[in-house]
Short mmCIF file of C-alpha atoms in Angstrom, two decimals:
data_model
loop_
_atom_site.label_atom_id
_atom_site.label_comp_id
_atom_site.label_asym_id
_atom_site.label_seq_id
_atom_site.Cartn_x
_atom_site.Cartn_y
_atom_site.Cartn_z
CA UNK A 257 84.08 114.79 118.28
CA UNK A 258 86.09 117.54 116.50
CA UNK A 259 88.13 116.53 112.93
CA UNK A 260 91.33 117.66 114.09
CA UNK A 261 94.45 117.56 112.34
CA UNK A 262 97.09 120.11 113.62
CA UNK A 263 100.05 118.76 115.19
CA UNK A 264 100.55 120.82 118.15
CA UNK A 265 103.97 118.78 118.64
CA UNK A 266 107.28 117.11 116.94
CA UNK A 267 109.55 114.59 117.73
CA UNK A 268 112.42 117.19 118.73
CA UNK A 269 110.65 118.41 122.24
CA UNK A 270 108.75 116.38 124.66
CA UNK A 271 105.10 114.75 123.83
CA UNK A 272 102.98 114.69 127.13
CA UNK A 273 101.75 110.64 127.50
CA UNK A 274 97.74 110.06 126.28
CA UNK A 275 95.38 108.88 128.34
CA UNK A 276 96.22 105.30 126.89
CA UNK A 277 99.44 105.73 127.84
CA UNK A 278 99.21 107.49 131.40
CA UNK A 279 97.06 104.34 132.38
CA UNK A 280 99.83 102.11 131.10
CA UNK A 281 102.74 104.21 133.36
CA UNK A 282 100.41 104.66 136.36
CA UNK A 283 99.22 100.74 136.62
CA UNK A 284 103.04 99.50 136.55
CA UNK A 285 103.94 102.26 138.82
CA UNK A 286 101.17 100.67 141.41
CA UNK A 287 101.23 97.56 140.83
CA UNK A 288 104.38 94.84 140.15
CA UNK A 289 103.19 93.92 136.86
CA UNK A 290 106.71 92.66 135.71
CA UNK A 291 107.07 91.74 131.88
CA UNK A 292 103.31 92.07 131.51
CA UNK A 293 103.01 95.31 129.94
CA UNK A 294 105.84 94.00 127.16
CA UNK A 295 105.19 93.03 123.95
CA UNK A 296 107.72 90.86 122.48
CA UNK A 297 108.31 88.65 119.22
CA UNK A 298 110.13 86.85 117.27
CA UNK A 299 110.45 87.13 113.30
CA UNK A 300 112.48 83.99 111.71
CA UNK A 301 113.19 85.35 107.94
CA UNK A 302 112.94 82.41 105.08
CA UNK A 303 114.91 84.64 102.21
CA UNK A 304 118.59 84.48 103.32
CA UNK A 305 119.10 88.12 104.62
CA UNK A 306 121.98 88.51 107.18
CA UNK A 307 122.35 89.73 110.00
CA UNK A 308 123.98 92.76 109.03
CA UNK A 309 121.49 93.30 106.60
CA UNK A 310 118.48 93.02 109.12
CA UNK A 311 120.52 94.96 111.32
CA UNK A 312 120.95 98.00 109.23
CA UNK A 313 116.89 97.53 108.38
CA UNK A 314 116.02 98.02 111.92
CA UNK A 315 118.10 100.97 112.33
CA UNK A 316 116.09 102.55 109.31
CA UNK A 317 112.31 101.75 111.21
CA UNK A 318 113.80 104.46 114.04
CA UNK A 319 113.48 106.90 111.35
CA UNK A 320 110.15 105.48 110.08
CA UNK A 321 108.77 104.95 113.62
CA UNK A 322 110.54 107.54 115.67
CA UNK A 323 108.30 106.67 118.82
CA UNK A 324 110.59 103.52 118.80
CA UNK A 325 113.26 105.88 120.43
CA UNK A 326 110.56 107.16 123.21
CA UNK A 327 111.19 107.21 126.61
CA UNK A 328 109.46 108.89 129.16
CA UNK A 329 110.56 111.62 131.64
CA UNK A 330 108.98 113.23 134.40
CA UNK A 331 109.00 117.18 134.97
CA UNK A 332 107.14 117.86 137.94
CA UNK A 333 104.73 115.39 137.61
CA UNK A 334 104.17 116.19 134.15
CA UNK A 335 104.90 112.73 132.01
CA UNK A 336 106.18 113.17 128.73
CA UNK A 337 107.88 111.34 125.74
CA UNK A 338 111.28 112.84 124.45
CA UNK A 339 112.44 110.99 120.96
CA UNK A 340 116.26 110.66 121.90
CA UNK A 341 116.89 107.00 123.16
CA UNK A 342 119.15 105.01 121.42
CA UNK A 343 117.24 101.04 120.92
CA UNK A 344 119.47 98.52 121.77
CA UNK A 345 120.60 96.01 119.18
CA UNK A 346 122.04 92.65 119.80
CA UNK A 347 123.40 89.74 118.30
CA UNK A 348 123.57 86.88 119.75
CA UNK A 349 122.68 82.96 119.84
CA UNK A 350 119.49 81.07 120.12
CA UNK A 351 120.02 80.53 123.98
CA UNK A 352 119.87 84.10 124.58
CA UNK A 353 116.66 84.15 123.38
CA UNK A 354 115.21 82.39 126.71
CA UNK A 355 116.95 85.83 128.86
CA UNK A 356 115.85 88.39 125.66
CA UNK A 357 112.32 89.52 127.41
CA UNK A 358 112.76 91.14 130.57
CA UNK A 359 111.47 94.77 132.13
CA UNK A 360 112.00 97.94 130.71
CA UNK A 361 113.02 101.25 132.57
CA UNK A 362 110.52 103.66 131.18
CA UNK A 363 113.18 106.42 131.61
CA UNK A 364 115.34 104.28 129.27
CA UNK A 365 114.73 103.26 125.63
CA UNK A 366 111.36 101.51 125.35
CA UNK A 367 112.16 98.98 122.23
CA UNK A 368 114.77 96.41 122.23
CA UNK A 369 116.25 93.61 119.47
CA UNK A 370 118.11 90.65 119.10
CA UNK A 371 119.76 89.28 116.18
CA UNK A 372 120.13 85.61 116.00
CA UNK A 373 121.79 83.42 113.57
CA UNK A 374 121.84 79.31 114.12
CA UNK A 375 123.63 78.72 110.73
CA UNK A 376 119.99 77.70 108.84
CA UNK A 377 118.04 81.07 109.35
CA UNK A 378 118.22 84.37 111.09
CA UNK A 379 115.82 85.47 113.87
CA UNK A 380 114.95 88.83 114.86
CA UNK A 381 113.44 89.22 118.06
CA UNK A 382 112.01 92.46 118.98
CA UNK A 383 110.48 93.68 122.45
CA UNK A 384 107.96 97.01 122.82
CA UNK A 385 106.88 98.40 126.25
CA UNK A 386 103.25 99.06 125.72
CA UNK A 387 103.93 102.40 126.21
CA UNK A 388 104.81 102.38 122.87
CA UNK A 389 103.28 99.89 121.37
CA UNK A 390 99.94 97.58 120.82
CA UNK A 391 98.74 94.83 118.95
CA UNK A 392 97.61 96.65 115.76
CA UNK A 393 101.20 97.94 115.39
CA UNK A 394 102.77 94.59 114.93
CA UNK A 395 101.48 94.19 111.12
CA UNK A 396 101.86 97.81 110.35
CA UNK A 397 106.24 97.30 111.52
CA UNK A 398 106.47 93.88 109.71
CA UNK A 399 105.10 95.56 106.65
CA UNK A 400 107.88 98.56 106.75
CA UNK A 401 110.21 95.79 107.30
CA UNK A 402 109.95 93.51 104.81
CA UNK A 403 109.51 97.44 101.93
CA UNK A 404 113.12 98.20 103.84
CA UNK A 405 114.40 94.91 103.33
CA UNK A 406 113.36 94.61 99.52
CA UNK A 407 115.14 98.41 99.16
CA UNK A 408 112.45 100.57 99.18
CA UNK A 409 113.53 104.05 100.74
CA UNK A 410 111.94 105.56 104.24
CA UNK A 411 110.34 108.59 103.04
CA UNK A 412 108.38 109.34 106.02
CA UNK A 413 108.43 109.90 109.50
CA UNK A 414 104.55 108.18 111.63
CA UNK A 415 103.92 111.03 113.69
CA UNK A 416 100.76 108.91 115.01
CA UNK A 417 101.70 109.36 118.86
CA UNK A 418 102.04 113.49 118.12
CA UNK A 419 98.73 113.23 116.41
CA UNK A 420 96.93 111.68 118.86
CA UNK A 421 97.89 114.06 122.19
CA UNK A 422 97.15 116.92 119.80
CA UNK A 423 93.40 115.98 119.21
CA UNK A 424 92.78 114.75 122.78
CA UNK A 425 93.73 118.24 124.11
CA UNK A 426 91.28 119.42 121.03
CA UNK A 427 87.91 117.58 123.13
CA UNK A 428 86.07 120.49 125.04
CA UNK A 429 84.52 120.15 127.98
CA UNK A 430 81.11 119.14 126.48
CA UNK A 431 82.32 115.51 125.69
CA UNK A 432 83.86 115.09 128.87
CA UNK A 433 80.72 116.15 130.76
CA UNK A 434 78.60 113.62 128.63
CA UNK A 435 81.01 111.02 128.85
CA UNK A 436 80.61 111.21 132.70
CA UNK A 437 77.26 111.20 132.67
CA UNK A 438 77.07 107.84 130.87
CA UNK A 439 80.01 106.20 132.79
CA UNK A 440 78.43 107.35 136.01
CA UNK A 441 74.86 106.39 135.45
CA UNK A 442 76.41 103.08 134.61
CA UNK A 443 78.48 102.04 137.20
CA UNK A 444 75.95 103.16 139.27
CA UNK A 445 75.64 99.05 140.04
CA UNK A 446 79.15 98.54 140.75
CA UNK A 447 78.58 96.89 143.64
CA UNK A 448 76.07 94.54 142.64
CA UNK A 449 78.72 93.03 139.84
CA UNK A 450 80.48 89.86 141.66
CA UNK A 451 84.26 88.83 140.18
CA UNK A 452 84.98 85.29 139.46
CA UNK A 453 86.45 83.46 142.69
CA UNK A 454 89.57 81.64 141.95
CA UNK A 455 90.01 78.14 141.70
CA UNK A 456 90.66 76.38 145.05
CA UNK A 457 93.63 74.90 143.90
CA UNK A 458 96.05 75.55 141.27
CA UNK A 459 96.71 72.38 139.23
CA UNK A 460 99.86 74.08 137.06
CA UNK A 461 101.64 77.07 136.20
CA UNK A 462 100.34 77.50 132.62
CA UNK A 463 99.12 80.63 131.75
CA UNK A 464 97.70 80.51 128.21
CA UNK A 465 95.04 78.37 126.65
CA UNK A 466 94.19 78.31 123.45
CA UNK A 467 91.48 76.56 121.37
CA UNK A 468 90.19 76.94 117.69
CA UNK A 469 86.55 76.67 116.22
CA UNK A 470 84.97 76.80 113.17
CA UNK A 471 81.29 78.13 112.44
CA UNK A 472 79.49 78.32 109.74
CA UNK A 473 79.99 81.91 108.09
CA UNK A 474 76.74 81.99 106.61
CA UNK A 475 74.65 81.32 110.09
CA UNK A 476 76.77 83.53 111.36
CA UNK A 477 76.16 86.20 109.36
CA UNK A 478 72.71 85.89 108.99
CA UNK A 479 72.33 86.34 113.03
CA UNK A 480 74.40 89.03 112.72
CA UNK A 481 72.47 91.26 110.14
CA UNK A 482 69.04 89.71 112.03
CA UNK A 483 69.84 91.20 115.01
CA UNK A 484 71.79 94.57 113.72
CA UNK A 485 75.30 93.19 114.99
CA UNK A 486 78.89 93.37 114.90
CA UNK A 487 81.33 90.31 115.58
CA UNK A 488 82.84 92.96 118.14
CA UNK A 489 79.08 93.02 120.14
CA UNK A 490 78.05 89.65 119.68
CA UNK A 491 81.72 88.03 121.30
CA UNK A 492 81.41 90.72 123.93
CA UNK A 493 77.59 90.15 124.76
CA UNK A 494 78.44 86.26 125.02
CA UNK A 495 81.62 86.70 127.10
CA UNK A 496 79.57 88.79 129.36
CA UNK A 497 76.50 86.10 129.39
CA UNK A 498 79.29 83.32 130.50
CA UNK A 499 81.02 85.49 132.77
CA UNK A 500 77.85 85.99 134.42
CA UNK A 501 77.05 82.10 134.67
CA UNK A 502 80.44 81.62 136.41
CA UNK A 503 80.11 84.84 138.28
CA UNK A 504 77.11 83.70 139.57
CA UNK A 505 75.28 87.05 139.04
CA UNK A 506 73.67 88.65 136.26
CA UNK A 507 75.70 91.70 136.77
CA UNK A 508 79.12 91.71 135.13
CA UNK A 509 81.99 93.84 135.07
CA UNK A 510 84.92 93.46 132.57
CA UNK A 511 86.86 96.06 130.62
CA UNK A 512 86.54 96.01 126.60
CA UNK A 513 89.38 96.56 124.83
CA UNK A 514 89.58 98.42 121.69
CA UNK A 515 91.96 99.63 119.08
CA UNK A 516 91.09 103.19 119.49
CA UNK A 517 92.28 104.01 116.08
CA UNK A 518 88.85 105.26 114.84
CA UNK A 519 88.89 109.24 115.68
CA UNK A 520 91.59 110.11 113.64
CA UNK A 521 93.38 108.03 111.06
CA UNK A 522 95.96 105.99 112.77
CA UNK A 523 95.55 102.77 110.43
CA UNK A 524 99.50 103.26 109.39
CA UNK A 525 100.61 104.55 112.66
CA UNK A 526 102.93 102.21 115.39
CA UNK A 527 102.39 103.76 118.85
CA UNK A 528 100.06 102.56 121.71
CA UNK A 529 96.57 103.83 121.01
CA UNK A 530 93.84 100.86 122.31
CA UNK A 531 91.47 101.87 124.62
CA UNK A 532 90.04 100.29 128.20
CA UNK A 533 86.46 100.66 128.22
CA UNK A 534 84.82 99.51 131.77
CA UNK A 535 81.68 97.52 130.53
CA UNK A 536 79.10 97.01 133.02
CA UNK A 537 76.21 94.45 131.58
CA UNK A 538 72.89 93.17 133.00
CA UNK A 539 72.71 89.28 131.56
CA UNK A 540 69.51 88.11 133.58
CA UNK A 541 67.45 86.19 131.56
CA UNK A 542 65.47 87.49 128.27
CA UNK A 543 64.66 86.66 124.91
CA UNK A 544 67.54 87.13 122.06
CA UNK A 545 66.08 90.23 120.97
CA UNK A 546 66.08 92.09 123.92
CA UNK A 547 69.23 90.83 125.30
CA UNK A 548 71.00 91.88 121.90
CA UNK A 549 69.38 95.20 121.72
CA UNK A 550 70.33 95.88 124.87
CA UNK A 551 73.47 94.60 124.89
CA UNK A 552 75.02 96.18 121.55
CA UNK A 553 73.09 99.50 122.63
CA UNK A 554 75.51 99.57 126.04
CA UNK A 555 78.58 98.47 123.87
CA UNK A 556 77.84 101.55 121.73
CA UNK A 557 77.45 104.02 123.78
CA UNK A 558 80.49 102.75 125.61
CA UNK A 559 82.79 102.92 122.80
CA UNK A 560 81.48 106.25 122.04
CA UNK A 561 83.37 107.55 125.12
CA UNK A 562 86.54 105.97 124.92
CA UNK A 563 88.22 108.70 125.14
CA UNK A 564 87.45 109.39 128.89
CA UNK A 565 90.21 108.78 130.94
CA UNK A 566 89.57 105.41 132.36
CA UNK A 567 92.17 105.94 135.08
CA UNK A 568 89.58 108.83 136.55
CA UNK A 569 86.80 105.76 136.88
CA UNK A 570 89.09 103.60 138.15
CA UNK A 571 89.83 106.24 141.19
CA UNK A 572 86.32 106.83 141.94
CA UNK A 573 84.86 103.24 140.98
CA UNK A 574 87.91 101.04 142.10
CA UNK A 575 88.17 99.39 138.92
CA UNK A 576 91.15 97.53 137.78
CA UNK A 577 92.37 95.64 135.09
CA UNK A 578 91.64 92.15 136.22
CA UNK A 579 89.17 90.98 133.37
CA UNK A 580 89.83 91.76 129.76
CA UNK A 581 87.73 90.94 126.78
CA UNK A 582 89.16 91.64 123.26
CA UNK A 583 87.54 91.03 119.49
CA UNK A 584 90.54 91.20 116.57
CA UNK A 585 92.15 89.92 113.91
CA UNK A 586 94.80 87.21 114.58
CA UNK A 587 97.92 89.15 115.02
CA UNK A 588 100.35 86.46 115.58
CA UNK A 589 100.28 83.91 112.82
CA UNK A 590 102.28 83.47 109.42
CA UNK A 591 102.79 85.93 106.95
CA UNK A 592 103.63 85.85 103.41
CA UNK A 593 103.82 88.95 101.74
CA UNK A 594 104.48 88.88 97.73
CA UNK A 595 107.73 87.22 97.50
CA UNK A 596 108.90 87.71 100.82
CA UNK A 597 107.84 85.16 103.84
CA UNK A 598 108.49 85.08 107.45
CA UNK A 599 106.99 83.43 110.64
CA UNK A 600 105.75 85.28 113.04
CA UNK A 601 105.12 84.21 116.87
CA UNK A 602 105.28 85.70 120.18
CA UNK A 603 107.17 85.52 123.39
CA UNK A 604 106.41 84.73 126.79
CA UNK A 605 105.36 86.96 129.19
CA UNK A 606 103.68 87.86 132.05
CA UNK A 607 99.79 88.53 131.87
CA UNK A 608 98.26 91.61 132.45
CA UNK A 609 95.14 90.72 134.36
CA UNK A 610 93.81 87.50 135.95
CA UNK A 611 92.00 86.12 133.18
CA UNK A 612 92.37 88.06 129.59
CA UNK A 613 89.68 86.65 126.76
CA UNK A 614 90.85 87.34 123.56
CA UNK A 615 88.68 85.86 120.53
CA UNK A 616 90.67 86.06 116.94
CA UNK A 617 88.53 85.94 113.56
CA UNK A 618 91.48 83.97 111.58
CA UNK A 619 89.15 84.43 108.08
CA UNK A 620 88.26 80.89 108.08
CA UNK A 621 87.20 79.98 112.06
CA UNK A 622 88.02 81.78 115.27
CA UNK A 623 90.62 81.41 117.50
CA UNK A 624 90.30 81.56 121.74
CA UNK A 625 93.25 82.70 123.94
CA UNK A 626 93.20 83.28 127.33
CA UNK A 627 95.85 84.57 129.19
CA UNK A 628 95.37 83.50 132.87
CA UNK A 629 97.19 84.01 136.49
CA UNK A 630 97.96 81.59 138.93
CA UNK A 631 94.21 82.76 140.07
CA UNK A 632 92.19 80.16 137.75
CA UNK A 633 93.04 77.24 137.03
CA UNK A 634 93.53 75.23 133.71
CA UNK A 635 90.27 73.15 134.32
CA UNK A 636 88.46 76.58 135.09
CA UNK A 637 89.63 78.39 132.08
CA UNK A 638 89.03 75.10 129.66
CA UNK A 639 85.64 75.10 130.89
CA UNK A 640 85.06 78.77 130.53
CA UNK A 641 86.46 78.70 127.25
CA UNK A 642 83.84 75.24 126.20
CA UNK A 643 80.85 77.52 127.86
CA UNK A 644 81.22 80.41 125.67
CA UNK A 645 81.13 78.05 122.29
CA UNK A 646 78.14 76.24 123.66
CA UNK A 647 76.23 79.32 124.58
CA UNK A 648 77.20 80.83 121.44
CA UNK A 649 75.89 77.89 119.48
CA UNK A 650 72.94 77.72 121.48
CA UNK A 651 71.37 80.91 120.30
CA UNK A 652 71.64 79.74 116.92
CA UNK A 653 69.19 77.38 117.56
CA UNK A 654 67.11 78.61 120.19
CA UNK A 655 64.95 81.44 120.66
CA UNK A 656 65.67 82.41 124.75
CA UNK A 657 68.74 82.86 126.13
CA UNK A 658 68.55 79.65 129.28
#
């Protein structure tokens, strides 16, 4: 991959969208995906500020974060971001938090906020389409805050989202061809990978389930280094060895997600950058070795293309977005930062697929979520969730993988 840092665009003409961000628009143009492609949160502030105060801070991230005034238009099928929206700012009182997260236009502005006081603290809630916005972003925006809200000046503008159209339209045609190669050769199997059949019955209308465990960090490090892994390829390899159990078939498909911040440095840039990898994985029974080998090899060489438009293999392989794996850090959980503290947490909204796996290293223990539809059932996903700790244990003390 080329080293490519010329900015072919600014925030005064209109950006064409990614590839991140054309699958984005083209999966909620397809498919009714309502409030699942938002990313909203709330930020309760412990140091007194008021509203107008927090107000007037948020005004200053638009000229920090200009992609917060994105929206998208459409010239002749040509999708582009222009940088003119004005973000709408509201105050208002703890019951309008319940009717804050709804669906965005993507021809309107693409970042919303409440203000809300309840006479002990003040609460700012804020809402990103994904368009704009991922996971990774949340800490980077909370960290401008709380600099603007201690005084510090905005002396710059992230021009992450110019940066990273310029160096995808820098990749020749060499990666591309190799990229198809691999993603061809394997999804060759497609067919032969069986999805998860839903529960017969759903028991409730909870969608999230979450569950904490703690392993030792030394055991876990030592299998790491012994077999030449990452925390990233181990979670995957053992989501993919229990989705295959429940599957029923040693031939999985699920899509890895990324933060596809790696080709260029984006570490300090808010915009909508992750990546969805198809993964396909053979789990039939081996020895540790092997299966690892084999397993981190494929995540690899999958992450090495990530730049391949995954909306192309989703034409010609009929994938979809259904099953979603993700390794990260915990990105909703307190903060303190110096002398300033806030709480953190997000809102409710819709899922994305029909069962999302998320695994969170939280520094001291790990953290499940999964974000389920109406597909799977609370048993199902609490059993899921309690077969991928005991097959993880399990290969610390055994030497096959049963």
């Amino acid at each position: 991959l080329p080293e490519y840092d010329v900015i072919g665009y600014t925030f005064d003409e209109a950006c064409p969208l990614c590839e991140s961000q054309l699958n984005v628009y083209l999966d909620e143009n397809v498919n009714p995906m309502g409030t699942a492609y938002n990313n909203p949160f709330k930020i309760t502030f412990k140091e007194g500020y008021s509203v107008g105060e927090i107000k007037n801070a948020v005004i200053k991230l638009f000229d920090a974060f200009p992609v917060l005034k994105a929206r998208v238009v459409d010239d002749g099928g040509i999708l582009s971001f222009v940088f003119d929206a004005n973000p709408e700012i509201n105050e208002g009182l703890p019951s309008d938090v319940d009717s804050f997260v709804r669906a965005f236009e993507s021809d309107r502005c693409l970042s919303r906020f409440l203000i809300v006081e309840d006479g002990v603290s003040v609460t700012l809630c804020a809402d990103f389409h994904h368009l704009i916005f991922d996971g990774t972003s949340v800490g980077i925006l909370l960290n401008k805050l709380n600099s603007i809200l201690k005084g510090d000046n905005v002396d710059f503008a992230d021009n992450g989202v110019l940066r990273q159209i310029s160096f995808e339209e820098s990749l020749d045609s060499s990666y591309a061809g190799d990229a198809k190669g691999f993603f061809d050769k394997m999804l060759a199997d497609r067919e032969e990978a069986y999805d998860l059949l839903p529960s017969p019955t759903a028991e409730d209308d909870e969608s999230e389930f979450i569950d904490t465990f703690d392993i030792d960090a030394e055991t876990l490090n030592s299998f790491m280094q012994g077999h030449s892994l990452t925390h990233n390829q181990l979670f995957a390899s053992i989501f993919a060895y229990t989705l295959s159990r429940f599957a029923g078939s040693d031939k999985v498909l699920f899509n890895l997600i990324e933060d596809g911040r790696g080709h260029i440095d984006l570490s300090e840039s808010v915009g909508m950058f992750v990546k969805t990898l198809p993964v396909l994985m053979d789990c039939k029974n081996q020895d540790i070795d092997s299966f690892f080998k084999y397993s981190s090899g494929l995540i690899n060489s999958v992450m090495k293309y990530d730049l391949y438009p995954f909306r192309v293999l989703a034409n010609e392989y009929d994938l979809n977005s259904n099953m979603l794996f993700q390794y990260s850090h915990n990105l909703f959980s307190n903060a303190v930062n110096n002398d300033f503290s806030y709480e953190v947490c997000e809102l409710s909204h819709d899922p994305v697929g029909d069962l999302s796996f998320f695994i969170f290293n939280n520094g001291e223990g790990f953290t499940i979520r999964i974000l389920h539809s109406k597909r799977y059932s609370k048993s199902f996903v609490e059993r899921f969730a309690e077969s991928f700790k005991l097959i993880l244990y399990g290969i610390m003390d055994v030497n096959e993988l049963k």
